[in-house]
Coordinates of N, CA and C in Angstrom, one line a residue:
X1 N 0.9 -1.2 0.0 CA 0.0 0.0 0.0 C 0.9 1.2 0.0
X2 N 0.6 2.1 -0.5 CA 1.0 3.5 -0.8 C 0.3 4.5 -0.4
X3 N 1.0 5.3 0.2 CA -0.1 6.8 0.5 C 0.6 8.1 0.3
X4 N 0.3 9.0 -0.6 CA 0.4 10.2 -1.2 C 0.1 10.6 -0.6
X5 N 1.0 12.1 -0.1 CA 0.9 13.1 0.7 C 1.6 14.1 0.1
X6 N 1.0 15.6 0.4 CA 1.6 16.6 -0.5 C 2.9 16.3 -0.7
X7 N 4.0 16.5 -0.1 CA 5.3 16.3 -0.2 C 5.9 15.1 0.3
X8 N 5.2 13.9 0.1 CA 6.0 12.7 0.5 C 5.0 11.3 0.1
X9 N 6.0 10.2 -0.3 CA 4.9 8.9 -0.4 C 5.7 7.7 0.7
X10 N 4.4 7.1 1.1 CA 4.7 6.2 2.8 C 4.1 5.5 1.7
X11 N 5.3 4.1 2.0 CA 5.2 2.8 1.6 C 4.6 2.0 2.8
X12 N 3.6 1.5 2.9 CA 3.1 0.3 3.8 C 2.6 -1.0 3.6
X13 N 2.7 -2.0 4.7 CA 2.3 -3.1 3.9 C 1.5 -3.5 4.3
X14 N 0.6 -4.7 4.1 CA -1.2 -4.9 4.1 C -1.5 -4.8 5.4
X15 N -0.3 -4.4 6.4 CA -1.3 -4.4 8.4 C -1.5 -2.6 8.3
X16 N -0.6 -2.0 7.5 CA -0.5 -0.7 7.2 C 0.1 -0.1 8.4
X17 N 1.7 -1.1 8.7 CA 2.4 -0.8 8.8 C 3.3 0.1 8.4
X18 N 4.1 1.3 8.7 CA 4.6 2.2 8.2 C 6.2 1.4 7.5
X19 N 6.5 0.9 6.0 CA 7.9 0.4 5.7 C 8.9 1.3 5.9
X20 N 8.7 2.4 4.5 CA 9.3 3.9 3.9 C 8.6 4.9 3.3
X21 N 9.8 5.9 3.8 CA 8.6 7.2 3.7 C 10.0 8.0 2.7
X22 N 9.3 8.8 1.9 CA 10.1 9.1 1.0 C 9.5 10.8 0.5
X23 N 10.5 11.7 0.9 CA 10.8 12.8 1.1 C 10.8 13.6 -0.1
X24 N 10.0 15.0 -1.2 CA 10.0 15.4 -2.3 C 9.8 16.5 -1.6
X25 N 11.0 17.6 -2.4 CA 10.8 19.1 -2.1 C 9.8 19.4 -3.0
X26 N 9.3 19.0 -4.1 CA 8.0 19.1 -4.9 C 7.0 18.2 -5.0
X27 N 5.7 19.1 -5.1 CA 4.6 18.0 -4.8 C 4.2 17.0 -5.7
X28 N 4.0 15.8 -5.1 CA 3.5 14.5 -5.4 C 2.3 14.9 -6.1
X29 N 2.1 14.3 -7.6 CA 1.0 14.5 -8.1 C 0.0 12.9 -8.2
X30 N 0.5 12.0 -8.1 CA 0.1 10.6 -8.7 C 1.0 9.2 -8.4
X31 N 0.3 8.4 -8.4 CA 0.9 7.3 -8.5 C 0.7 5.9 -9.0
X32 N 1.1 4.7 -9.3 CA 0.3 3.4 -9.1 C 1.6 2.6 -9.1
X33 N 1.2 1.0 -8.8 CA 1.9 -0.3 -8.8 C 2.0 -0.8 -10.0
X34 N 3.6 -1.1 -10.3 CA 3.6 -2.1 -11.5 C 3.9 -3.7 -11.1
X35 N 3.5 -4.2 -11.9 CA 3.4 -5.6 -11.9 C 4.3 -6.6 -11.1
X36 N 5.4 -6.0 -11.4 CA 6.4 -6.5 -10.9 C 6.8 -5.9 -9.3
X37 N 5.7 -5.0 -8.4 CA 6.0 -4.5 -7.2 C 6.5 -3.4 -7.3
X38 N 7.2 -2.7 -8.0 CA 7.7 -1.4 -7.6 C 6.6 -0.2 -7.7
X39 N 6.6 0.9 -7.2 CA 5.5 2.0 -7.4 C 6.1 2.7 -7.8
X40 N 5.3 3.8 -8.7 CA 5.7 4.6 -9.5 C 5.1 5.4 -9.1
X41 N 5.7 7.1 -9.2 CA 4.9 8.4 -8.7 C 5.5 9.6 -10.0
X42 N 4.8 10.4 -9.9 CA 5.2 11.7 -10.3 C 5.1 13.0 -9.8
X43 N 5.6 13.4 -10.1 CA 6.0 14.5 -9.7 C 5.4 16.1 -10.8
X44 N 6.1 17.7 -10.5 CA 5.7 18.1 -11.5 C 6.7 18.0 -13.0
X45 N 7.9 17.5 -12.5 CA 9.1 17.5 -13.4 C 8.8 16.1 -13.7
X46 N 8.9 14.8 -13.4 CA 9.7 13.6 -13.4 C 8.8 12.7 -12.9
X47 N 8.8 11.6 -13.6 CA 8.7 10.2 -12.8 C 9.2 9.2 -11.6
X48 N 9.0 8.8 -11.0 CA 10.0 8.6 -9.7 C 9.4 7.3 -9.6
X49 N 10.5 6.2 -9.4 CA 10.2 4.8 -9.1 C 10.5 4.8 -7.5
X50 N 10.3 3.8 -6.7 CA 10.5 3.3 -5.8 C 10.4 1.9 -5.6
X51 N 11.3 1.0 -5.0 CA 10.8 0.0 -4.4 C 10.9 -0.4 -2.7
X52 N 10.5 -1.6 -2.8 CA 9.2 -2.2 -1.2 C 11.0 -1.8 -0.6
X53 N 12.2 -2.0 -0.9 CA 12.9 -2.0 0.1 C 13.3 -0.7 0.6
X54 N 12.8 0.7 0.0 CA 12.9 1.7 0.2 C 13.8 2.6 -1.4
X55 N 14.7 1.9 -2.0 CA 15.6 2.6 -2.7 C 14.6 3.4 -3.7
X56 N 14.9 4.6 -3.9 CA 14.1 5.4 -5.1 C 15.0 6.1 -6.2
X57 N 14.4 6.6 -7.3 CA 15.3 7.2 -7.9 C 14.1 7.9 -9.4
X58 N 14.8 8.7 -10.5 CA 14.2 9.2 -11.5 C 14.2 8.2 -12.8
X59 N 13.0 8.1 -12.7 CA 12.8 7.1 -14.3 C 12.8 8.2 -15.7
X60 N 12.0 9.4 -15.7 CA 12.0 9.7 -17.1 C 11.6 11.3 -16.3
X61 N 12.5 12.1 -16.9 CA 12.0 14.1 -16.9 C 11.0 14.0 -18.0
X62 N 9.8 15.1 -17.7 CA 8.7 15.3 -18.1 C 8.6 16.9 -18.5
X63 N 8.3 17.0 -19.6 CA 8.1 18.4 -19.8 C 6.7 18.7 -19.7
X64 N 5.7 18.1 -19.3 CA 4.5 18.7 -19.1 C 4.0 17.9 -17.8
X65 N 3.3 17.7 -16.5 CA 2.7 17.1 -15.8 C 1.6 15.8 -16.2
X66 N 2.0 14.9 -15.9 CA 0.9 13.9 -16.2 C 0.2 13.4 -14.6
X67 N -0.5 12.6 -15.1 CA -1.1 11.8 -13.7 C -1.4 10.2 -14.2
X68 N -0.6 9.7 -13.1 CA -0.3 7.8 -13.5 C -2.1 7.4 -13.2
X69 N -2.4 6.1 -14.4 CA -3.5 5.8 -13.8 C -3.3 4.1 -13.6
X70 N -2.3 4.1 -15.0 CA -2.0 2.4 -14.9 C -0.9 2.1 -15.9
X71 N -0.2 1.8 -14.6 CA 1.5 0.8 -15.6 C 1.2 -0.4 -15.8
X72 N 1.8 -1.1 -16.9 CA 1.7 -2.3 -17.4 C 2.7 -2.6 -18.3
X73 N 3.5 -3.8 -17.7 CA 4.4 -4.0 -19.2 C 5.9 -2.7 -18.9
X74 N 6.0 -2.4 -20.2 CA 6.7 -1.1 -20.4 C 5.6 0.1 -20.4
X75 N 4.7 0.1 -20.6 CA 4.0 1.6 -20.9 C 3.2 2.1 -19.5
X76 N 3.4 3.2 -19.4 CA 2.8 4.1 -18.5 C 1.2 4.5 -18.7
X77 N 0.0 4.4 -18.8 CA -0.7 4.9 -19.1 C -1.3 5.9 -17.9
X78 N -1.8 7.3 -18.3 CA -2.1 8.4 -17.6 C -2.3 9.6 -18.6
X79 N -2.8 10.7 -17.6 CA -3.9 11.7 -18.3 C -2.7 13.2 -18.0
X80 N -3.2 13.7 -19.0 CA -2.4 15.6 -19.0 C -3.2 16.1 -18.3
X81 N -3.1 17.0 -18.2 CA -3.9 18.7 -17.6 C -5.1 18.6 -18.4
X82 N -5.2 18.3 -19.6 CA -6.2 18.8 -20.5 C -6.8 17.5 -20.4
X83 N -6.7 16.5 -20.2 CA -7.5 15.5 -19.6 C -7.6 14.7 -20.7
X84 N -6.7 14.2 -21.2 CA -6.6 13.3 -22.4 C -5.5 12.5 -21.7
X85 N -6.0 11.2 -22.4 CA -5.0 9.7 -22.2 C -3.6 9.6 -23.2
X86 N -2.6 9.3 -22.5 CA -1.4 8.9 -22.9 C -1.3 8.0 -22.5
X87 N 0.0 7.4 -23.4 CA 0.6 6.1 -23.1 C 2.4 6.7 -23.2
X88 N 3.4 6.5 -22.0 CA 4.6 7.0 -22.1 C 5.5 5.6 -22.0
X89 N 6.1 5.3 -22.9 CA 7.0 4.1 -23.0 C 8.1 4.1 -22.1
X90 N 8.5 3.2 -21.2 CA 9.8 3.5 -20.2 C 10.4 2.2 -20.3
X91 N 11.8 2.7 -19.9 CA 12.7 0.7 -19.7 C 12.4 0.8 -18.4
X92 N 11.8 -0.4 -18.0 CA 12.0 -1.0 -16.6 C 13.0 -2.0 -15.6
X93 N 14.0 -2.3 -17.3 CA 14.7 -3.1 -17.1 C 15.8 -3.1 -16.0
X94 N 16.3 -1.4 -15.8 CA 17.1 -1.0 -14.6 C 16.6 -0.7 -13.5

């Protein structure tokens, strides 16, 4: 479980126990789980992976704000400002 907070995302697990909490000087706009366990968030610049053991880091800079609705595979699917669906291709391999 994940929980989005203006400037931070808390990783918890199904007792909703607190795992990791993960620190953004800019606000969290979005998030979801990919298949493989790790969560994904965005930000207003960037995409940001995380995994369950806490490690995070930048998957892809963004020149316009999106909002994650569902990863699958390699593709990101999520909405712009203007409220239209995208699909954003990423390696997951690293």
């Amino acid at each position: 479980v994940a929980f989005l907070c203006k400037h931070a995302v808390i990783l918890s697990n199904k007792k909703l126990t607190q795992s990791h909490t993960i620190h953004e000087s800019i606000r969290v706009k979005s998030g979801a789980w990919d298949d493989s366990g790790v969560f994904l968030y965005t930000t207003l610049n960037h995409i940001k992976y995380c995994l369950p053991n806490g490690d995070n880091g930048i998957v892809k800079t963004l020149n316009n704000p999106v909002y994650l609705t569902k990863v699958f595979a390699n593709t990101i699917f999520c909405l712009d400002r203007d409220g239209k669906t995208r699909q954003i291709q990423i390696d997951s391999t690293e």
